[in-house]
Structures are given as structure tokens and as C-alpha cells.
Coordinates of C-alpha atoms in Angstrom, one line a residue:
Chain Y
M1 CA -1.3 -5.8 15.5
N2 CA -1.9 -7.1 12.3
R3 CA -4.4 -3.9 11.8
T4 CA -1.6 -1.8 10.4
L5 CA -0.4 -4.5 7.7
T6 CA -3.8 -4.0 6.0
A7 CA -3.4 -4.2 1.9
H8 CA -4.2 -0.7 0.3
S9 CA -6.0 -2.6 -2.3
R10 CA -8.6 0.3 -2.9
N11 CA -6.3 1.3 -6.0
R12 CA -5.9 -2.2 -7.3
Y13 CA -9.0 -1.6 -9.3
D14 CA -8.5 2.0 -10.5
F15 CA -9.1 1.7 -14.2
S16 CA -7.9 4.9 -15.3
R17 CA -4.8 4.3 -13.7
W18 CA -4.8 0.9 -15.1
L19 CA -5.0 3.0 -18.3
F20 CA -2.9 5.9 -18.0
N21 CA -0.2 4.7 -15.5
P22 CA -0.2 1.0 -15.2
F23 CA 3.3 1.1 -14.0
Y24 CA 2.1 1.9 -10.5
Y25 CA 0.6 -1.5 -10.3
L26 CA 3.2 -3.0 -12.4
A27 CA 7.1 -2.6 -13.3
G28 CA 10.6 -4.9 -13.1
G29 CA 10.4 -8.2 -14.6
K30 CA 6.5 -9.0 -15.1
A31 CA 6.3 -5.2 -17.4
L32 CA 9.4 -6.7 -19.2
A33 CA 8.1 -10.1 -20.1
A34 CA 4.7 -8.6 -21.1
G35 CA 6.6 -5.6 -23.0
I36 CA 8.8 -8.2 -25.2
V37 CA 5.6 -10.4 -26.1
L38 CA 3.9 -7.1 -27.2
I39 CA 7.1 -5.8 -29.2
L40 CA 7.2 -9.1 -30.8
A41 CA 3.5 -9.2 -31.7
T42 CA 3.7 -6.1 -33.0
G43 CA 6.5 -7.1 -35.3
A44 CA 4.8 -9.8 -36.2
L45 CA 1.9 -7.4 -37.2
S46 CA 3.5 -5.2 -39.0
Y47 CA 5.6 -7.7 -41.2
T48 CA 2.1 -9.4 -42.2
G49 CA 0.3 -6.1 -42.8
G50 CA 3.2 -4.4 -44.8
F51 CA 3.6 -1.0 -42.1
R52 CA 6.9 -0.5 -40.3
F53 CA 7.3 1.2 -36.5
D54 CA 10.8 2.5 -37.7
G55 CA 12.1 4.5 -35.3
V56 CA 11.0 5.6 -31.3
L57 CA 7.7 7.3 -32.4
D58 CA 7.5 6.4 -36.1
V59 CA 4.9 5.1 -38.1
H60 CA 5.0 4.4 -41.7
T61 CA 1.3 2.6 -43.0
T62 CA 3.1 1.0 -46.2
A63 CA 6.8 -0.6 -46.6
S64 CA 9.1 -1.7 -49.1
S65 CA 8.8 -5.3 -50.4
N66 CA 12.3 -5.7 -50.3
I67 CA 12.5 -5.4 -46.5
P68 CA 13.3 -8.8 -44.8
A69 CA 11.3 -10.0 -42.1
W70 CA 13.9 -9.6 -39.3
V71 CA 13.9 -6.0 -39.8
Y72 CA 10.2 -5.6 -39.2
L73 CA 11.0 -7.1 -35.4
A74 CA 14.0 -5.4 -34.9
D75 CA 12.3 -1.9 -35.4
G76 CA 10.4 -2.3 -32.0
F77 CA 13.4 -3.5 -30.0
I78 CA 15.8 -0.9 -31.8
A79 CA 13.7 2.1 -30.3
W80 CA 12.8 0.0 -27.1
I81 CA 16.4 -0.6 -26.3
I82 CA 17.7 2.9 -27.4
M83 CA 15.3 4.8 -25.7
S84 CA 15.8 2.6 -22.6
A85 CA 19.4 3.0 -22.1
L86 CA 18.9 7.0 -22.7
L87 CA 16.4 6.9 -20.0
L88 CA 18.6 4.9 -17.6
S89 CA 21.8 6.9 -18.2
S90 CA 19.5 10.4 -17.9
G91 CA 17.6 9.0 -14.7
K92 CA 21.1 8.0 -12.9
I93 CA 22.4 11.7 -13.2
I94 CA 19.3 13.5 -12.1
S95 CA 17.4 11.2 -9.7
I96 CA 17.9 11.2 -6.1
S97 CA 16.8 7.7 -6.0
R98 CA 18.2 4.2 -7.1
V99 CA 17.5 3.7 -10.6
R100 CA 17.4 -0.3 -11.1
A101 CA 17.8 -0.9 -15.1
I102 CA 15.3 -3.5 -15.1
D103 CA 12.5 -1.2 -13.9
I104 CA 13.5 1.2 -16.9
F105 CA 13.6 -1.2 -19.5
G106 CA 10.5 -3.3 -18.3
T107 CA 8.4 -0.1 -18.1
Q108 CA 9.9 1.1 -21.3
A109 CA 8.6 -2.1 -22.9
L110 CA 5.6 -2.2 -21.6
A111 CA 4.9 1.6 -22.3
R112 CA 4.9 0.6 -26.1
W113 CA 1.6 -1.5 -25.9
P114 CA -0.6 1.2 -28.1
A115 CA 2.1 0.3 -30.7
F116 CA 0.5 -2.8 -30.8
A117 CA -3.2 -1.5 -30.9
I118 CA -2.0 0.4 -33.9
A119 CA -0.7 -2.6 -35.5
L120 CA -3.9 -4.1 -34.9
F121 CA -5.8 -1.4 -36.2
L122 CA -3.8 -1.5 -39.3
K123 CA -4.7 -4.9 -39.8
I124 CA -8.2 -4.2 -40.5
P125 CA -8.2 -4.4 -44.2
V126 CA -10.5 -1.5 -44.6
V127 CA -8.5 1.0 -42.9
Q128 CA -5.5 -0.1 -45.2
S129 CA -7.6 0.7 -48.1
Y130 CA -8.9 4.1 -46.8
L131 CA -5.6 5.3 -45.3
R132 CA -4.3 5.4 -49.3
F133 CA -6.9 8.1 -50.1
I134 CA -5.3 10.7 -48.0
Y135 CA -2.3 11.0 -50.4
P136 CA -4.0 11.6 -53.5
K137 CA -6.5 13.8 -52.2
F138 CA -3.8 16.4 -51.3
A139 CA -2.2 15.6 -54.5
G140 CA -5.2 17.0 -56.2
A141 CA -6.8 13.6 -57.3
R142 CA -10.5 13.2 -57.1
V143 CA -11.8 11.7 -53.9
S144 CA -14.6 11.6 -52.4
T145 CA -15.6 13.4 -49.1
V146 CA -16.3 10.4 -47.2
E147 CA -13.5 8.4 -48.2
F148 CA -11.5 11.3 -47.1
M149 CA -13.0 11.7 -44.0
I150 CA -12.8 8.3 -43.0
S151 CA -8.9 8.5 -43.8
L152 CA -8.6 11.3 -41.9
A153 CA -10.3 9.9 -38.8
S154 CA -8.1 6.8 -39.1
Y155 CA -4.9 9.0 -39.2
L156 CA -6.2 10.8 -36.3
I157 CA -6.8 7.5 -34.4
I158 CA -3.1 6.8 -35.3
V159 CA -2.0 9.9 -33.8
L160 CA -3.8 9.7 -30.7
L161 CA -2.2 6.2 -29.9
I162 CA 1.1 7.8 -30.7
I163 CA 0.3 10.4 -28.2
W164 CA -0.8 7.7 -25.5
M165 CA 2.5 5.8 -26.1
V166 CA 4.1 9.1 -25.7
A167 CA 2.6 9.7 -22.2
L168 CA 3.1 6.2 -21.2
M169 CA 6.9 6.4 -22.0
Y170 CA 7.2 9.5 -19.8
R171 CA 5.1 8.2 -17.1
A172 CA 7.4 4.9 -17.1
F173 CA 10.3 7.3 -16.8
T174 CA 8.9 9.3 -14.0
V175 CA 7.9 6.3 -12.0
S176 CA 11.3 4.1 -12.7
S177 CA 13.5 7.1 -12.0
N178 CA 11.6 8.9 -9.1
V179 CA 11.9 12.4 -11.0
K180 CA 8.8 14.9 -11.3
G181 CA 8.1 18.3 -12.7
A182 CA 10.3 20.4 -15.1
K183 CA 13.4 18.7 -14.3
A184 CA 11.9 15.2 -15.9
I185 CA 9.8 16.8 -18.7
L186 CA 12.9 18.6 -20.4
T187 CA 15.2 15.5 -19.9
F188 CA 12.3 13.1 -21.6
I189 CA 12.4 15.4 -24.4
G190 CA 15.9 15.6 -25.0
V191 CA 15.8 12.2 -24.4
I192 CA 13.2 11.3 -27.1
L193 CA 14.5 13.7 -29.6
A194 CA 18.0 11.9 -29.2
G195 CA 16.6 8.6 -29.4
E196 CA 14.3 9.3 -32.6
I197 CA 17.9 10.4 -34.4
L198 CA 19.8 7.6 -33.1
S199 CA 17.2 5.0 -34.0
K200 CA 17.0 6.3 -37.5
V201 CA 20.7 6.2 -37.6
V202 CA 21.0 2.6 -36.6
L203 CA 18.1 1.5 -38.8
L204 CA 20.2 2.8 -41.7
Y205 CA 23.3 1.5 -41.0
I206 CA 21.4 -2.5 -40.6
V207 CA 18.8 -2.5 -42.9
P208 CA 20.1 -3.7 -46.3
Chain F
M1 CA -3.6 -7.1 23.2
Y2 CA -5.0 -6.1 19.7
F3 CA -7.6 -8.7 20.3
S4 CA -8.9 -7.3 23.6
Y5 CA -8.7 -3.9 22.1
L6 CA -10.9 -5.0 18.8
H7 CA -13.0 -6.7 21.2
I8 CA -13.4 -3.4 23.6
E9 CA -14.2 -1.5 20.3
F10 CA -16.9 -4.2 18.9
S11 CA -18.7 -4.4 22.4
Q12 CA -18.9 -0.4 22.7
Y13 CA -20.2 -0.4 19.3
Y14 CA -22.9 -3.0 20.1
I15 CA -23.6 -1.2 23.6
N16 CA -24.1 2.3 22.0
I17 CA -26.5 0.8 19.4
I18 CA -28.5 -1.3 22.4
K19 CA -28.8 2.1 24.1
D20 CA -29.7 4.1 21.1
S21 CA -32.5 1.2 20.5
F22 CA -33.7 1.2 24.0
C23 CA -32.9 4.6 25.3
F24 CA -35.5 7.7 24.4
C25 CA -33.4 10.3 25.2
P26 CA -29.9 8.9 23.9
E27 CA -26.7 11.1 25.0
T28 CA -25.2 10.6 21.2
K29 CA -26.3 9.6 17.9
D30 CA -23.1 8.8 17.0
T31 CA -22.4 4.7 16.9
T32 CA -18.8 5.0 15.7
I33 CA -16.0 5.6 17.6
M34 CA -14.1 8.0 16.4
K35 CA -10.4 8.3 15.4
K36 CA -8.6 11.5 16.3
N37 CA -5.9 12.2 14.3
L38 CA -2.9 14.3 16.2
P39 CA -2.5 17.8 14.3
S40 CA 1.4 18.8 14.4
I41 CA 1.3 21.7 12.2
C42 CA -0.5 24.6 13.2
P43 CA -3.6 25.3 11.3
C44 CA -3.0 29.1 11.7
C45 CA 0.3 30.0 11.1
G46 CA 1.9 26.7 10.0
G47 CA 4.2 26.1 12.8
L48 CA 5.2 23.2 15.0
M49 CA 2.5 22.3 17.5
K50 CA 3.7 21.1 20.9
A51 CA 2.2 19.0 23.5
K52 CA 1.4 21.5 26.6
R53 CA -0.7 19.4 28.9
L54 CA -0.8 15.6 29.2
E55 CA -3.4 13.4 31.5
C56 CA -3.7 9.9 32.7
P57 CA -7.7 8.8 32.1
S58 CA -7.5 6.4 35.0
C59 CA -6.3 8.6 38.0
S60 CA -6.7 12.1 36.4
T61 CA -3.1 12.8 37.2
S62 CA -1.7 15.7 34.6
V63 CA 1.6 16.9 33.6
E64 CA 1.9 20.4 31.8
G65 CA 4.7 21.6 29.9
S66 CA 6.0 22.1 26.2
F67 CA 6.8 18.8 24.9
E68 CA 8.0 18.6 21.5
L69 CA 6.0 16.0 19.4
P70 CA 8.4 12.9 18.3
L71 CA 9.5 13.3 15.2
L72 CA 6.9 9.9 13.7
A73 CA 4.1 11.4 15.4
R74 CA 4.4 14.9 13.4
L75 CA 3.8 12.6 9.9
D76 CA 0.6 11.9 8.9
Q77 CA -1.4 8.9 9.4
E78 CA -0.2 7.3 6.4
D79 CA 3.1 7.8 6.5
Q80 CA 3.2 6.4 10.2
G81 CA 1.3 3.5 8.7
F82 CA 3.6 3.0 5.9
I83 CA 6.9 2.9 8.5
L84 CA 4.9 0.4 10.6
N85 CA 4.4 -1.6 7.8
L86 CA 7.9 -1.5 6.3
L87 CA 9.1 -2.4 9.8
K88 CA 6.5 -5.7 9.8
A89 CA 7.7 -6.3 6.6
G90 CA 11.4 -6.6 8.1
G91 CA 12.6 -4.0 6.0
S92 CA 11.4 -5.5 2.8
L93 CA 10.6 -3.2 0.0
K94 CA 9.3 -6.2 -2.2
E95 CA 7.4 -7.7 0.6
L96 CA 6.1 -4.2 0.8
S97 CA 5.0 -3.6 -2.6
A98 CA 2.9 -7.4 -2.4
I99 CA 1.2 -5.8 0.8
Y100 CA 0.3 -2.4 -0.7
G101 CA -0.5 -4.2 -4.3
I102 CA 1.7 -1.6 -6.3
S103 CA 5.2 -1.7 -7.9
Y104 CA 8.3 -2.0 -6.3
P105 CA 9.4 1.3 -7.8
T106 CA 6.6 3.0 -6.7
I107 CA 7.2 1.8 -3.0
R108 CA 10.8 2.7 -3.5
N109 CA 9.5 6.4 -4.7
R110 CA 7.2 6.5 -1.8
L111 CA 10.1 5.6 0.7
D112 CA 12.9 8.1 -0.8
N113 CA 10.4 10.9 -0.7
L114 CA 9.3 9.8 3.1
I115 CA 12.8 9.7 3.8
L116 CA 13.0 13.5 2.3
K117 CA 10.2 14.8 4.5
V118 CA 11.9 13.4 7.6
D119 CA 15.4 15.0 6.8
R120 CA 13.0 18.3 6.3
L121 CA 11.4 17.8 9.7
T122 CA 14.8 17.3 11.4
G123 CA 16.2 20.3 9.8
E124 CA 13.3 22.4 11.0
S125 CA 13.4 21.2 14.5
A126 CA 17.0 21.7 14.9
S127 CA 16.6 25.4 13.6
N128 CA 13.4 26.0 16.1
P129 CA 15.0 26.8 20.0
E130 CA 13.3 25.1 22.5
S131 CA 10.7 27.3 24.7
S132 CA 11.5 26.8 28.6
D133 CA 8.9 24.3 30.5
E134 CA 6.2 26.2 32.4

């Protein structure tokens, strides 16, 4: 009788799935807890490092020194809450399945873990110092080719991590809402644009 | 009953190994018991298959006709296993997600997609006219 009750655990150790679609294994409350810890950690690192994640997709490698500490923490939470709320509303409209808020919020929080990786990367002292070279280069100042290439490579890594984060956010949305195809893609694009605008407006009002 | 079936399977397995070891002209080299999947879709035209003949292996009685496959038999093995597991988990998706080791929304999505599949199959069988028995 127990023959059919075999755990299909062969996917449990699928490393590529854990990298690109961890929500296959992890969602709900556990994802929410892990995601919140990561958002807090990202905020703490950005405060100590002097860079900001002000918006759904934004990373600013330098930040004004007048910004209070709580704003660095609020950045991540504002972006997460806005995206999750918009995706939850859209998911309930377009999905045939029951969409749970805890799944949307949890998976979206966890999907922001590449932002933590970006924060860790930016905390490396040599990275921060080399990132400054790219702007003078464009302004026509003298910068050695090696310095410029290192700076460019650093920005490329950040861009790739942002792309990874967006891909994870999309995956989180499709898994939590059970939507796929063109409907999912178009909805997600609309939400991310609206989320970016909304997050900027909110930050404009709350940041002193 | 399951234990008896498993017992017979393993016994047959070892009997086959012994046969192949000592017999110089083995009837078959295949020491594994092949599990055959019941096809429900025609591989040529994609139509719904029907059972034409049923046979009793113990007394060789056979019944011929045109028997529509039950709805559950038309699903693939993975889906059938999923339904059985859902039944044994008492309908609890939470328990099922623990058994499969995957997240709750993934299990729920699978169930919803299976419901759509069943609805489609139900619609197809309603639209196919029944053929007369031979």
C-alpha cells in the first residue's frame, strides 16, 4: 500500500533548480522569514557601505551622507511590499487558482536575495574604490585601462545580479499565482514598471 | 496483500537470477519485471483508446466488446500516483507537499492543472459518441 506514497525526492538535490527556481521547494512562511532576514541584512550592509537600493530595481553605489539609517532599511521593505501588493492584486485577477498572500509576499521577499549578494559585493573595499573610476572616464578624465576594465566588470556583475533578481521575482510570481505564458510576462512587466514608479514616489515623500 | 505481492516480485526476481545462472539456454535474459503502461491515447491519430478484449489469466475466460477506459486510467502514471497520494494524505495539500518535498503552491498548481486536464478529458468523452458492442 505504501508503494505509491514514495517521496519524489530526486528533485530535492537539483542544484540548478535551487538557484533559478527555489520556490519549487520553498514558499509561504519559511520563504517570508528568510526573505525578511535578507532584506534587513541588505539594509544594514547598505547603511554601513554608503550605497542604496532605492526602488524596486535600483542600486546606487553612492548615497548622500544626510540620509538617516532607517531609510536604508526602509528602502528594501518599501520595494518588497509594493511589488508584492501589486503582484497579489494582479495574480488574483488573472489566475485560475487560489492565490495566497503569504505565498506572494514570502516568495517575493526571498526573490530579493541577489540584492544581498550585491550588497556583499559592494562591501568589498577594492570594488567600491574601483567603481568610482567609471564616471571620470566618461567625463574625459585620465583613467588607466586596467582600472576602467575592473570598474566595468564590477558594474557588469551588479547588472547580472539585478537580472537574476528580476528573473527570480518573475519565477516567484508564476509559482505563487499559477500563471504562465504571455499573460504572466505582460502582467509582470506592467507591475514592475508601476512598482518602480510607485516606490520612487513613496521614497520621495518619506525621505527627509 | 501488498506484502504478498512484493514477496512474489522479489521471489520471481531471485528465481530468474538462479535460472539464468544454471540454465545454459535461458528463456529470457530479462531479470527485471517490466511494468507496462496502459496507453490511453492512440499513437497514430491521437484519438481515445478503448479496451476491446479482457481476459482472465486464471481460467482463460475472455470478454470482447468496446469498453471505454475509466477516466483515471486515461491519466498518465505520474498523475495517477499524485491522485492516490492525495487520497492517502486525506486530501491535505500541506501533507502532500511534505511527502513530495516541494512547496505548497507548487503542489496546489499541480492539482489545479490536473483538474483542468480532467475537465478536458471529461469534455472529450462527452463529445465522442459511444460505439456499439461487438
